[in-house]
XYZ file of C-alpha atoms in Angstrom:
528
model
C -0.101 0.014 -0.261
C 1.375 3.390 -0.581
C 1.903 6.065 2.154
C -0.425 8.728 2.032
C 2.846 10.980 1.554
C 5.962 10.947 0.818
C 8.017 14.783 1.753
C 11.164 15.371 -0.162
C 14.010 17.775 1.731
C 14.166 17.390 5.859
C 14.604 20.920 6.095
C 12.360 22.902 8.813
C 9.660 23.467 5.874
C 9.681 19.943 5.135
C 9.541 18.911 8.060
C 6.819 21.303 9.617
C 4.683 19.918 6.604
C 5.217 15.506 7.362
C 4.183 16.879 11.107
C 1.132 18.083 10.165
C 0.042 15.303 8.349
C 1.260 13.001 11.166
C -0.613 14.909 13.282
C -3.731 14.353 11.493
C -3.164 10.826 11.265
C -1.125 10.441 8.101
C 1.459 8.111 6.550
C 4.443 9.912 6.099
C 7.784 9.525 5.315
C 10.687 12.209 4.805
C 13.776 11.235 2.626
C 17.189 13.424 2.687
C 20.117 13.648 1.459
C 22.471 14.888 3.516
C 23.593 13.112 7.025
C 21.788 16.135 9.489
C 18.470 16.718 9.283
C 16.887 20.314 9.195
C 18.988 21.978 5.987
C 19.815 25.500 7.099
C 18.156 25.121 10.187
C 20.812 22.657 12.147
C 23.183 22.808 14.606
C 26.522 20.459 14.777
C 29.643 20.298 16.699
C 31.807 22.527 13.981
C 34.862 23.492 16.868
C 35.136 20.516 19.828
C 32.487 21.988 22.861
C 30.922 24.306 20.129
C 27.487 23.702 18.850
C 27.346 25.851 15.780
C 24.565 26.800 13.402
C 25.044 25.645 9.773
C 22.246 28.233 8.341
C 20.132 30.347 10.284
C 20.725 31.595 13.776
C 18.189 34.452 14.990
C 14.451 33.130 14.578
C 12.645 36.182 13.691
C 8.943 34.935 11.772
C 8.208 31.551 13.388
C 7.530 32.945 16.775
C 4.901 35.511 14.725
C 2.872 32.037 13.202
C 0.784 29.949 14.658
C 2.813 26.783 14.192
C 5.144 26.707 16.930
C 1.501 26.391 19.001
C -0.518 23.939 16.828
C 2.451 21.154 16.577
C 2.875 22.139 20.384
C 6.831 22.108 19.680
C 7.552 23.424 23.164
C 5.696 19.629 24.492
C 8.707 18.481 22.367
C 11.873 20.927 23.918
C 12.050 23.618 22.202
C 12.494 26.724 24.339
C 13.481 29.546 23.230
C 15.166 32.860 24.585
C 13.888 36.310 23.850
C 16.236 38.465 22.254
C 16.351 41.732 23.759
C 18.292 44.128 22.855
C 17.131 42.996 19.875
C 18.997 44.640 17.340
C 21.569 47.425 18.002
C 23.640 49.783 15.344
C 27.268 50.719 16.466
C 28.938 54.504 17.600
C 30.436 56.339 15.278
C 32.476 59.540 16.344
C 29.674 61.737 16.400
C 26.154 59.838 17.200
C 25.934 57.370 20.256
C 24.858 53.696 19.410
C 21.483 52.714 18.745
C 20.175 49.902 21.069
C 16.497 48.460 19.788
C 14.617 46.985 22.654
C 11.394 44.995 22.791
C 10.217 48.222 25.041
C 9.568 50.737 22.736
C 9.779 53.548 25.004
C 13.658 52.658 25.840
C 14.348 52.168 21.838
C 12.684 56.093 21.781
C 15.143 56.966 24.419
C 18.026 55.346 22.920
C 17.159 57.091 19.104
C 17.482 60.180 21.048
C 20.245 59.657 22.635
C 21.944 58.898 19.467
C 20.538 61.402 16.997
C 17.578 63.531 18.630
C 14.552 63.661 19.798
C 12.522 64.018 16.439
C 13.823 61.323 14.880
C 13.187 59.200 18.318
C 9.081 60.464 17.841
C 9.469 59.667 14.244
C 9.942 56.167 15.059
C 7.209 55.583 17.502
C 5.010 56.662 15.007
C 6.520 54.645 12.402
C 6.180 51.776 14.641
C 2.146 52.891 15.333
C 1.602 52.826 11.430
C 3.640 49.552 10.372
C 2.946 47.591 13.264
C -0.545 46.568 11.985
C 0.980 46.483 8.284
C 3.587 43.986 9.173
C 0.821 41.965 10.875
C -1.387 41.972 7.812
C 2.209 40.945 5.883
C 2.755 37.752 8.335
C -1.243 36.976 7.691
C -0.785 36.942 4.176
C 2.266 34.723 4.763
C 0.146 31.425 6.111
C -2.300 30.824 3.672
C -1.871 30.256 0.036
C -0.986 33.019 -2.557
C -3.924 34.346 -4.137
C -4.792 38.189 -5.233
C -8.450 38.152 -3.621
C -6.571 36.618 -0.219
C -3.700 39.117 -0.730
C -6.552 41.412 -0.318
C -8.476 40.431 2.473
C -4.821 40.084 4.460
C -4.397 44.074 4.203
C -8.384 44.743 4.503
C -8.715 47.404 7.074
C -5.344 49.127 6.899
C -6.718 51.985 5.011
C -6.901 54.134 8.821
C -3.318 53.836 8.468
C -2.922 56.088 5.819
C -3.511 59.365 5.141
C -5.402 61.602 2.183
C -6.293 65.164 1.609
C -8.918 63.735 -0.863
C -12.953 64.306 0.902
C -16.192 62.482 0.816
C -16.474 58.471 1.635
C -15.992 57.179 -1.802
C -13.007 59.705 -2.538
C -11.070 58.959 1.299
C -11.276 55.623 0.940
C -9.881 55.647 -2.654
C -7.202 58.049 -2.045
C -5.971 55.924 1.458
C -6.127 52.641 -0.648
C -3.541 54.167 -3.339
C -1.660 55.755 -0.415
C -1.036 52.834 1.712
C -0.710 50.364 -1.646
C 1.742 53.144 -2.675
C 3.670 53.287 0.825
C 3.996 49.120 0.590
C 5.238 48.868 -2.623
C 7.768 51.972 -2.436
C 11.335 51.092 -1.812
C 12.635 50.946 1.995
C 15.263 53.498 0.620
C 12.248 55.978 0.859
C 10.439 54.734 2.853
C 13.033 55.774 5.174
C 13.782 59.129 3.421
C 10.800 59.814 4.212
C 10.052 59.003 8.116
C 14.109 59.657 9.642
C 16.521 62.580 8.822
C 19.587 60.632 10.440
C 21.710 58.759 8.302
C 22.724 56.279 11.501
C 19.113 54.877 12.020
C 18.240 54.845 8.124
C 21.354 52.881 8.104
C 20.650 50.390 10.646
C 16.798 50.070 9.402
C 18.001 49.644 5.769
C 19.921 46.913 6.862
C 17.971 45.040 9.038
C 15.226 45.378 5.953
C 17.941 43.832 3.840
C 18.448 40.465 5.534
C 16.046 39.411 3.282
C 18.441 39.969 0.121
C 17.219 42.724 -2.205
C 19.085 46.107 -2.014
C 16.661 48.902 -0.400
C 16.587 50.749 -3.412
C 14.347 47.991 -4.889
C 10.736 48.237 -5.199
C 8.598 46.656 -2.769
C 10.946 46.650 -0.051
C 9.688 48.771 2.003
C 7.486 46.216 4.004
C 11.042 44.045 4.940
C 11.881 47.232 6.987
C 8.383 47.961 8.087
C 8.751 44.114 9.977
C 10.943 45.832 12.443
C 7.432 47.579 14.078
C 6.236 43.696 14.901
C 9.755 42.880 16.814
C 8.325 45.254 19.695
C 5.473 42.252 19.997
C 7.713 40.017 19.895
C 11.480 40.222 19.502
C 13.733 37.545 17.463
C 13.743 34.007 19.295
C 17.602 32.251 19.969
C 16.230 28.406 20.214
C 18.368 26.922 23.107
C 21.138 24.733 22.222
C 21.358 26.308 18.707
C 19.107 27.206 15.278
C 18.949 23.117 14.791
C 16.802 22.697 17.960
C 13.941 23.771 16.185
C 14.463 20.769 13.954
C 14.888 18.543 16.376
C 11.615 19.324 17.819
C 9.679 18.744 14.873
C 11.387 15.492 13.968
C 10.047 14.271 17.822
C 6.839 15.404 17.801
C 6.871 13.981 13.930
C 8.082 10.526 14.880
C 5.631 10.813 17.933
C 2.818 10.579 15.600
C 4.699 7.744 13.519
C 6.586 9.571 10.673
C 9.687 9.136 10.025
C 12.959 10.659 8.505
C 15.522 8.719 6.028
C 18.762 10.734 5.776
C 21.206 9.935 3.507
C 18.882 8.875 0.987
C 19.243 11.534 -2.012
C 15.811 11.678 -4.223
C 16.690 10.680 -7.762
C 13.265 10.924 -9.644
C 9.819 11.428 -8.907
C 7.161 9.606 -11.381
C 3.317 9.483 -11.718
C 2.611 5.838 -11.158
C -1.025 5.439 -12.121
C -2.909 6.409 -9.405
C -0.361 7.467 -6.987
C 3.596 8.874 -7.309
C 6.999 7.429 -6.365
C 9.580 8.976 -5.812
C 13.508 6.828 -6.459
C 15.946 7.613 -3.794
C 20.229 6.531 -4.472
C 19.752 3.366 -3.024
C 17.636 2.204 -5.226
C 14.171 2.313 -3.356
C 11.053 3.289 -4.841
C 9.294 5.316 -1.764
C 5.416 5.230 -2.944
C 2.669 7.829 -1.896
C -0.794 9.045 -3.100
C 0.937 12.824 -2.436
C 4.328 13.999 -2.752
C 5.357 16.952 -1.184
C 8.743 19.138 -2.648
C 9.972 20.632 -0.074
C 14.019 21.238 -1.511
C 14.942 23.187 -3.843
C 12.972 24.701 -7.076
C 15.271 23.640 -9.359
C 15.985 20.370 -7.867
C 11.995 19.635 -8.021
C 12.331 20.374 -11.765
C 15.151 18.095 -12.249
C 13.851 15.532 -10.287
C 10.175 15.786 -12.214
C 12.346 15.564 -15.372
C 13.768 12.537 -14.569
C 10.223 10.996 -13.893
C 9.353 11.777 -17.099
C 7.783 15.165 -16.975
C 7.314 17.887 -19.743
C 10.876 18.488 -20.139
C 9.913 21.303 -21.974
C 7.696 22.957 -19.711
C 10.351 22.333 -17.259
C 13.017 23.981 -19.378
C 10.757 26.851 -19.742
C 10.430 27.272 -15.929
C 14.135 26.943 -15.510
C 14.591 29.230 -17.550
C 12.388 32.033 -15.789
C 12.859 31.335 -11.949
C 15.702 33.986 -11.362
C 18.009 32.265 -9.184
C 20.158 35.413 -8.175
C 23.871 34.971 -7.704
C 23.945 34.182 -4.102
C 23.620 36.720 -1.464
C 26.427 36.808 1.060
C 27.952 34.412 3.348
C 29.139 33.623 7.161
C 32.023 33.433 9.515
C 31.708 31.323 12.726
C 34.066 31.859 15.223
C 35.453 30.171 18.567
C 36.721 33.045 20.637
C 37.355 33.790 24.711
C 35.901 36.730 24.814
C 32.950 38.563 23.154
C 33.169 41.646 20.731
C 33.700 44.677 23.018
C 31.992 47.827 20.799
C 32.446 50.900 21.720
C 30.473 53.727 23.435
C 27.918 51.218 24.879
C 25.100 52.845 27.019
C 25.055 51.588 31.075
C 21.412 50.749 31.315
C 21.544 47.831 29.509
C 21.022 43.955 30.527
C 23.800 41.633 32.029
C 24.042 40.426 28.582
C 24.290 44.048 27.021
C 23.694 44.168 23.485
C 24.907 40.217 22.798
C 21.471 38.940 22.910
C 21.234 40.954 19.538
C 21.293 41.530 15.476
C 24.463 43.726 15.636
C 23.671 45.704 12.723
C 27.482 46.809 12.090
C 26.781 49.458 9.630
C 26.174 53.234 9.898
C 25.898 54.421 6.566
C 23.581 53.180 3.589
C 26.540 54.134 1.196
C 28.440 51.151 2.825
C 25.363 48.882 1.704
C 25.035 51.070 -1.995
C 28.742 49.713 -2.449
C 29.047 46.615 -1.547
C 25.910 45.496 -3.152
C 27.235 47.416 -6.450
C 30.654 45.736 -5.814
C 28.541 41.711 -6.104
C 26.867 42.884 -8.661
C 30.095 42.718 -10.947
C 31.552 39.683 -9.195
C 34.009 41.718 -7.092
C 34.099 41.295 -3.263
C 33.005 44.433 -1.284
C 36.182 46.318 0.633
C 33.987 46.636 3.551
C 31.501 43.837 4.321
C 28.115 45.011 5.534
C 27.832 42.856 8.781
C 25.137 41.249 11.154
C 27.093 40.406 14.193
C 25.396 37.459 16.686
C 27.722 36.464 19.881
C 24.120 34.600 21.307
C 26.616 32.394 24.057
C 25.945 35.585 25.922
C 22.221 34.209 26.663
C 22.638 30.717 26.183
C 25.948 29.053 27.708
C 25.200 25.729 26.182
C 26.593 26.931 22.823
C 30.220 26.996 23.988
C 32.000 25.740 26.123
C 32.981 27.478 29.762
C 34.906 30.632 29.308
C 34.379 30.537 25.275
C 32.644 31.939 23.308
C 30.849 31.421 19.613
C 30.625 34.276 17.498
C 28.456 34.575 13.917
C 29.086 36.829 11.221
C 26.679 37.073 8.490
C 27.963 39.679 5.842
C 26.862 40.600 2.418
C 26.816 40.651 -0.367
C 29.064 38.451 -1.919
C 28.386 36.848 -5.204
C 28.062 32.891 -5.913
C 30.096 33.950 -9.293
C 33.347 36.016 -9.127
C 34.847 38.061 -11.721
C 38.164 37.632 -13.102
C 37.834 33.289 -13.200
C 38.745 33.699 -9.748
C 37.500 30.746 -6.956
C 36.099 30.977 -3.889
C 38.265 28.325 -2.909
C 41.229 30.952 -3.694
C 38.750 33.697 -2.691
C 37.447 32.519 0.701
C 40.564 34.175 3.033
C 40.708 37.571 2.030
C 36.899 37.663 2.122
C 36.707 36.365 5.507
C 39.685 38.523 6.693
C 37.729 41.842 5.491
C 34.460 40.876 7.946
C 37.106 39.825 10.887
C 38.477 43.835 9.981
C 35.076 45.071 10.096
C 34.522 43.386 13.047
C 37.749 45.543 14.976
C 36.821 48.566 13.221
C 32.904 48.396 15.833
C 34.890 45.989 18.685
C 38.610 47.514 18.672
C 40.931 44.084 19.051
C 38.319 41.362 18.726
C 39.930 38.987 16.079
C 43.125 38.767 18.635
C 40.395 36.695 20.742
C 39.493 34.367 17.643
C 40.600 30.961 18.152
C 38.388 29.049 15.761
C 37.143 30.297 12.024
C 34.850 28.105 10.043
C 34.068 29.727 6.784
C 30.842 29.017 4.567
C 31.448 30.904 0.749
C 28.687 30.802 -1.405
C 30.017 27.499 -2.909
C 30.044 26.542 0.281
C 26.380 26.859 1.363
C 25.628 25.824 -1.906
C 27.550 22.467 -1.260
C 26.367 21.383 2.055
C 22.783 23.471 2.325
C 21.678 22.528 -1.298
C 21.389 26.398 -1.752
C 21.761 26.790 -5.086
C 23.831 29.696 -6.466
C 24.535 30.169 -2.407
C 20.893 31.671 -2.194
C 19.782 31.354 0.860
C 16.470 32.461 0.026
C 16.674 29.784 -2.702
C 15.677 32.304 -5.830
C 15.079 36.231 -5.373
C 13.001 38.074 -3.208
C 12.534 40.868 -5.304
C 8.805 41.787 -5.650
C 8.308 40.219 -8.944
C 9.074 36.738 -7.310
C 7.186 37.261 -3.977
C 3.491 36.062 -3.254
C 1.483 34.957 -6.281
C 4.348 35.213 -8.632
C 6.804 32.928 -6.689
C 8.652 30.693 -8.009
C 6.726 31.240 -11.274
C 3.584 32.412 -11.924
C 2.946 27.982 -13.283
C 3.951 26.958 -9.855
C 2.682 29.711 -7.594
C -0.084 27.834 -6.260
C 2.234 25.255 -4.606
C 1.153 23.170 -6.881
C 2.819 21.987 -10.419
C 0.266 22.142 -13.800
C -0.096 18.436 -15.116
C 1.393 16.378 -11.962
C -1.828 16.550 -9.915
C -0.974 15.399 -6.158
C 2.581 16.643 -6.494
C 2.814 19.723 -3.548
C 5.724 22.029 -3.056
C 7.121 23.911 0.132
C 10.555 25.689 0.769
C 12.004 28.539 0.972
C 11.417 28.781 -3.256
C 7.869 28.944 -2.571
C 5.427 31.751 -1.135
C 6.351 33.152 0.962
C 10.187 32.714 0.497
C 12.864 32.279 2.472
C 13.760 32.653 6.517
C 12.542 30.627 9.431
C 8.975 30.800 8.980
C 7.354 27.070 8.535
C 4.714 28.724 6.193
C 5.208 26.645 3.327
C 4.682 23.358 4.860
C 2.278 24.497 6.274
C 0.317 25.815 3.673
C 1.576 22.734 1.723
C 0.210 20.144 4.383
C -3.247 22.188 4.569
C -3.691 21.475 0.836
C -2.868 17.851 1.301
C -4.674 17.422 3.584
C -7.873 19.375 2.407
C -7.944 17.107 -1.120
């Protein structure tokens, strides 16, 4: 008898989908090519005694989702520590650091100390306006992407927009036009409209750019607006590492009768009469009524081609999906001390700013230069860095007296100019990242005892992130919502392949630790 479902890929979205199906009493099996489950949401011992993330480190979006409660993941060992402060921007020669706390009043006080009362009050208004908008965006993430659903998610938000039009219809129309313009505007335009000081603009721009696109691109304003939600629920650090989420999902799945098979790379997805078969490299055919492909979309298309799906159609889809050229790279560091950032205020908690995303950019020109360099295949002279030193709040990550520091940096292209290889360029790129850390935390690099570099090539080889793009495919507005990853595939289905569903970062709502696409795919499978 065929299984009810086979899931291809044990990334967190694949495991979320499988867990929902198993909870509903369906027989489900997950097949995974790697020796480690979780994909980019996994943690291993990279250095002796250190628990080092392979991909994500801070979990922002999934804490705003229904997934954690619906799957009762706390009952399976998952525990989050609030990251509070949740972000900070370093001092400049003229300004104090900006520390973003969950408490809005404390954040505004920090902004006022750094850049003045006008921008502090502007930030307070910004949060009030963008908090309901960001909540609406999150609602749209946990349902299939469709124009009607998208409109429904934003119903009632016209009160957050202003218009000079008069009359009931005029005011409604004017407010809606104003709202949609702001949602579709660039992040930079949004920042210039709201704030005056460059350090504050740079911090928020760099926060928004974690999604991938540069903040001068259309439709990036909501990526900055998501900062407003951090004053509801801050980013969370899973105790024991990012992979603790994966461990809880597997515990939930197996408790309900599901199974995960590692070192079983899929080789083909084939229609067999009234069911599907997923072939794996060990020669086994896994038969099921439904298949959920939670791997990279280009990998899924390759598996379908191997199973006899329309090659011409697959080639067209592949040519029209914008993979992009990587986003960045990471350096994982074992140290004997935490970074000592300059001029921090005295009213911080005992862990200082080490619970935070260290947004180590104080001028948007640095972001623009780094992105411009990457666009022509060059390394940025000054990479834009996010520093995370969560061992300060979770001592399980490092040996006694030691610390684990992760530095994510953008932009670093997967294809380097001049026929250079990442094997040769990695030391130079890592040294630039260490230099940027020393710029804001003088002397930090002298405390580094272990270092692991993850170039775009490494991200592709180890985690299946083709082209080094941690978001799978570009997060530009033309590849989001009902266009992601392609208009034909945006319903989490493949035309001509009834019973096959899509999940993972390639699909709506995109990259990041959300669990959203896995939940959507599971609900579609159960509905059918």
